Coordinates of C-alpha atoms in Angstrom, one line a residue:
M1 CA -36.6 9.5 19.2
K2 CA -38.4 9.3 15.9
L3 CA -36.1 11.9 14.1
I4 CA -33.0 9.7 15.4
F5 CA -34.8 6.5 14.1
T6 CA -35.3 8.1 10.7
A7 CA -31.6 9.7 10.3
L8 CA -30.3 5.9 11.3
C9 CA -32.3 4.1 8.6
F10 CA -31.3 6.9 6.0
V11 CA -27.6 6.2 7.2
L12 CA -28.2 2.3 6.9
L13 CA -29.9 2.7 3.9
S14 CA -27.0 4.6 2.2
L15 CA -24.3 2.2 3.2
N16 CA -26.1 -0.6 1.7
T17 CA -26.4 1.5 -1.4
V18 CA -22.6 2.2 -1.5
R19 CA -22.0 -1.6 -0.9
A20 CA -24.3 -2.6 -3.7
E21 CA -22.6 -0.2 -5.9
Q22 CA -19.0 -1.4 -4.9
P23 CA -17.8 -2.3 -8.5
I24 CA -16.2 -5.7 -9.2
T25 CA -12.7 -5.4 -9.8
V26 CA -10.8 -7.4 -12.4
F27 CA -6.8 -7.9 -12.4
A28 CA -5.6 -9.0 -15.8
A29 CA -2.5 -9.2 -17.6
S30 CA -1.5 -6.2 -19.7
S31 CA -1.6 -8.0 -22.9
M32 CA -5.5 -8.6 -22.4
T33 CA -6.2 -4.9 -22.3
N34 CA -8.1 -4.3 -25.3
A35 CA -10.0 -7.9 -25.1
V36 CA -11.1 -7.7 -21.7
D37 CA -12.3 -4.1 -22.1
E38 CA -14.6 -5.2 -25.0
V39 CA -15.7 -8.2 -22.7
V40 CA -16.4 -6.1 -19.9
S41 CA -18.3 -3.6 -22.1
L42 CA -20.3 -6.0 -23.5
Y43 CA -21.3 -7.7 -20.0
R44 CA -22.4 -4.4 -18.6
Q45 CA -24.4 -3.6 -21.7
Q46 CA -26.5 -6.8 -20.3
H47 CA -26.0 -6.4 -16.7
D48 CA -26.3 -3.3 -14.3
E49 CA -23.2 -3.8 -12.4
P50 CA -19.9 -1.5 -12.1
V51 CA -17.0 -3.2 -13.1
R52 CA -13.2 -1.8 -12.8
T53 CA -10.3 -3.1 -14.5
S54 CA -6.7 -2.9 -13.7
Y55 CA -3.8 -4.2 -16.0
A56 CA -0.1 -4.7 -15.6
S57 CA 2.6 -7.6 -15.4
S58 CA 1.0 -10.7 -14.1
S59 CA 3.7 -10.8 -11.5
A60 CA 2.8 -7.1 -10.4
L61 CA -0.8 -7.8 -10.1
A62 CA -0.2 -10.9 -8.2
R63 CA 2.1 -9.5 -5.8
Q64 CA -0.8 -6.8 -5.2
I65 CA -3.3 -9.3 -4.7
A66 CA -0.7 -10.9 -2.1
S67 CA -0.4 -7.7 -0.3
G68 CA -4.2 -7.1 0.5
A69 CA -5.6 -5.4 -2.9
P70 CA -9.3 -5.9 -2.9
V71 CA -9.9 -7.7 -6.2
D72 CA -12.4 -10.3 -7.2
I73 CA -11.2 -12.0 -10.6
Y74 CA -7.4 -12.3 -11.5
I75 CA -6.3 -13.4 -15.1
S76 CA -2.8 -14.2 -15.5
A77 CA -0.5 -14.4 -18.6
N78 CA 1.1 -17.9 -17.2
Q79 CA 0.3 -20.4 -14.7
R80 CA 3.2 -19.6 -12.6
W81 CA 1.7 -16.7 -10.8
M82 CA -1.7 -18.4 -10.6
E83 CA 0.1 -21.1 -8.8
Y84 CA 1.9 -18.5 -6.3
L85 CA -1.5 -17.0 -5.2
E86 CA -2.9 -20.5 -5.0
Q87 CA -0.3 -21.5 -2.7
Q88 CA -0.8 -18.7 -0.2
Q89 CA -4.6 -20.1 -0.5
L90 CA -5.8 -16.8 -2.1
I91 CA -7.6 -18.3 -4.7
Q92 CA -11.1 -19.5 -4.4
P93 CA -11.0 -23.5 -4.4
G94 CA -12.1 -25.1 -7.7
S95 CA -12.2 -21.7 -9.4
R96 CA -9.0 -21.9 -11.6
R97 CA -9.6 -22.7 -15.3
T98 CA -7.3 -21.9 -17.9
L99 CA -9.1 -19.2 -20.2
L100 CA -7.0 -18.8 -23.2
Q101 CA -3.7 -19.3 -25.3
N102 CA -1.3 -17.1 -27.2
S103 CA 1.7 -17.2 -29.3
L104 CA 5.0 -15.4 -29.3
V105 CA 6.1 -13.4 -32.4
L106 CA 9.1 -11.3 -33.5
V107 CA 8.1 -7.8 -34.9
T108 CA 9.8 -4.7 -36.6
S109 CA 8.6 -1.3 -37.1
T110 CA 6.8 -0.6 -40.2
A111 CA 8.4 2.7 -40.8
T112 CA 11.9 0.9 -40.6
P113 CA 11.5 -2.4 -41.1
L114 CA 14.3 -5.0 -40.7
N115 CA 14.4 -7.6 -43.2
I116 CA 14.9 -11.1 -41.6
D117 CA 14.5 -14.6 -43.2
Q118 CA 15.4 -16.7 -40.5
L119 CA 15.6 -16.1 -36.5
Q120 CA 19.1 -16.9 -36.4
Q121 CA 19.7 -13.9 -38.4
I122 CA 18.5 -11.5 -35.5
P123 CA 22.0 -11.0 -33.8
G124 CA 23.6 -9.9 -37.1
Q125 CA 20.9 -7.5 -38.1
L126 CA 20.7 -6.0 -34.9
G127 CA 24.1 -4.7 -34.9
Q128 CA 24.5 -2.3 -31.8
N129 CA 20.9 -1.9 -31.6
R130 CA 18.4 -4.0 -28.9
L131 CA 15.8 -6.4 -29.1
A132 CA 13.0 -5.4 -27.0
I133 CA 11.5 -8.1 -24.7
A134 CA 9.4 -8.1 -21.4
D135 CA 11.7 -8.3 -18.6
P136 CA 12.6 -12.4 -18.4
D137 CA 13.2 -12.0 -14.8
H138 CA 9.7 -11.6 -13.9
V139 CA 6.9 -11.0 -16.8
P140 CA 5.4 -14.0 -18.5
A141 CA 6.1 -12.7 -22.1
G142 CA 9.7 -12.2 -21.0
I143 CA 10.1 -15.8 -19.6
Y144 CA 8.6 -17.2 -22.6
S145 CA 11.0 -15.4 -24.7
Q146 CA 13.9 -16.4 -22.8
Q147 CA 12.9 -19.8 -23.0
A148 CA 12.4 -19.6 -26.9
L149 CA 15.9 -17.9 -27.4
K150 CA 17.6 -20.5 -25.2
N151 CA 16.0 -23.2 -27.3
L152 CA 17.0 -21.8 -30.6
Q153 CA 20.6 -21.1 -29.7
L154 CA 20.2 -17.3 -29.5
W155 CA 20.3 -16.6 -26.0
S156 CA 23.9 -15.8 -25.3
A157 CA 24.2 -13.8 -28.6
L158 CA 21.3 -11.5 -27.7
K159 CA 21.4 -11.3 -23.7
P160 CA 23.8 -8.2 -23.9
K161 CA 21.4 -6.8 -26.6
L162 CA 18.1 -6.8 -24.7
A163 CA 15.8 -4.0 -24.0
R164 CA 13.8 -5.2 -20.9
S165 CA 10.4 -3.6 -20.5
H166 CA 8.4 -4.2 -17.4
N167 CA 5.4 -5.6 -19.4
V168 CA 4.5 -6.8 -22.7
R169 CA 2.8 -3.5 -24.0
A170 CA 6.0 -1.4 -23.0
A171 CA 8.1 -3.9 -25.3
L172 CA 5.8 -3.3 -28.1
L173 CA 6.0 0.6 -27.6
L174 CA 9.6 0.4 -27.9
V175 CA 9.6 -0.9 -31.4
E176 CA 6.7 1.1 -32.4
R177 CA 8.5 4.4 -31.4
G178 CA 11.8 3.1 -33.3
E179 CA 13.7 3.1 -30.5
T180 CA 14.4 -0.6 -31.0
P181 CA 14.2 -2.3 -34.6
L182 CA 13.0 -5.7 -33.1
G183 CA 10.8 -7.1 -30.5
L184 CA 9.3 -10.3 -29.2
V185 CA 5.7 -9.9 -28.0
Y186 CA 2.5 -11.7 -28.0
R187 CA 0.8 -12.3 -31.2
T188 CA -2.5 -10.4 -29.9
D189 CA -0.3 -7.4 -29.5
A190 CA 1.2 -7.2 -32.7
L191 CA -2.2 -7.4 -34.1
I192 CA -3.4 -4.4 -32.4
S193 CA -0.6 -2.1 -33.4
N194 CA -0.4 -0.4 -37.2
K195 CA 3.1 0.5 -36.5
V196 CA 4.6 -2.7 -36.3
Q197 CA 4.7 -5.9 -38.7
I198 CA 5.2 -9.7 -37.9
I199 CA 8.3 -11.0 -39.3
S200 CA 8.0 -14.6 -37.6
Q201 CA 6.3 -16.5 -35.2
L202 CA 8.5 -18.8 -32.8
P203 CA 8.0 -22.1 -32.8
A204 CA 5.4 -23.3 -30.0
I205 CA 7.6 -26.1 -29.2
S206 CA 10.6 -23.5 -28.3
H207 CA 9.0 -22.6 -25.0
Q208 CA 6.1 -23.5 -22.6
P209 CA 2.4 -23.2 -23.8
I210 CA 1.5 -19.6 -23.2
E211 CA -1.7 -20.0 -21.3
Y212 CA -3.9 -17.4 -19.6
P213 CA -5.7 -19.2 -16.2
I214 CA -8.5 -17.4 -14.7
A215 CA -9.5 -17.6 -10.9
L216 CA -11.8 -16.1 -8.5
I217 CA -10.1 -14.5 -5.3
R218 CA -11.1 -15.9 -2.0
S219 CA -13.9 -14.0 -0.3
P220 CA -15.8 -14.8 3.0
K221 CA -18.7 -14.5 1.1
Q222 CA -18.7 -14.6 -2.9
S223 CA -20.9 -12.1 -4.6
P224 CA -23.6 -13.5 -7.1
S225 CA -22.4 -10.4 -9.3
V226 CA -18.6 -11.6 -9.2
V227 CA -19.4 -15.0 -10.0
A228 CA -21.9 -13.8 -13.1
L229 CA -18.9 -11.9 -14.5
Y230 CA -16.5 -14.6 -14.0
D231 CA -19.1 -17.1 -15.7
F232 CA -19.5 -14.6 -18.6
L233 CA -15.7 -14.4 -19.4
L234 CA -15.8 -18.2 -19.6
S235 CA -18.6 -18.0 -22.0
A236 CA -18.8 -18.6 -25.8
E237 CA -19.9 -14.9 -25.9
A238 CA -16.9 -13.7 -24.5
S239 CA -14.9 -16.4 -26.3
A240 CA -15.7 -15.0 -29.7
V241 CA -14.3 -11.4 -28.6
F242 CA -10.9 -13.1 -27.3
M243 CA -10.7 -14.8 -30.4
R244 CA -11.4 -11.7 -32.8
H245 CA -8.5 -10.2 -30.9
G246 CA -6.3 -13.0 -31.8
F247 CA -6.5 -15.2 -28.8
Q248 CA -6.6 -18.9 -29.3
K249 CA -9.4 -21.0 -27.0
K250 CA -8.0 -23.5 -24.7
S251 CA -9.5 -26.9 -25.1
A252 CA -11.7 -28.5 -22.6
E253 CA -10.1 -29.2 -19.3

């Protein structure tokens, strides 16, 4: 009996150890990859907690969460996909905050740059080439791009010339590789690449505000470790990292 009791205690201890070491999972929009990686690294220097990150388009991540993916924190590149999860009651009540803002820019390859003085020159300068953008049917960066092009009276001329990508980083890659001469991406993405240069920033009034909401995913019992990381992502220390990567801080809500 003593041997069985000892073995049972060992099993229970092992299960508790595994549970304690279960990593905190953060789902974040692909445009946040570098910044969130740095913030998480900074957090782990201060806390002995394993953290796992996953990056993709906000729509893909939201659908994974809705399908039951085990996630603790979600950061979207627009309010629409956060609202999608909130409507399904998958967001921890009171945890939704607007973390950051961004801007949209037109970029060209540094290897074979196009010279454009005005945005209205884009269709003529493209010729038979294409404009790289994130998919405007699903991806926030593409949705913002479509709004801007429509307001600038350029959508009709450019719609047949779009190279649609599954996320904004993929759109940036098309320009970096010279597969398209121009692309519409977030300013933060353009700043991390030495293979593209910014031609122009699209007017902020031409599209909805580019906002990054953050929220805790609903859980029967919220782990203190998850809440600690969530608070850190909203802290002034994390904000300084985000600013260095080109994001703008959202004014207090």
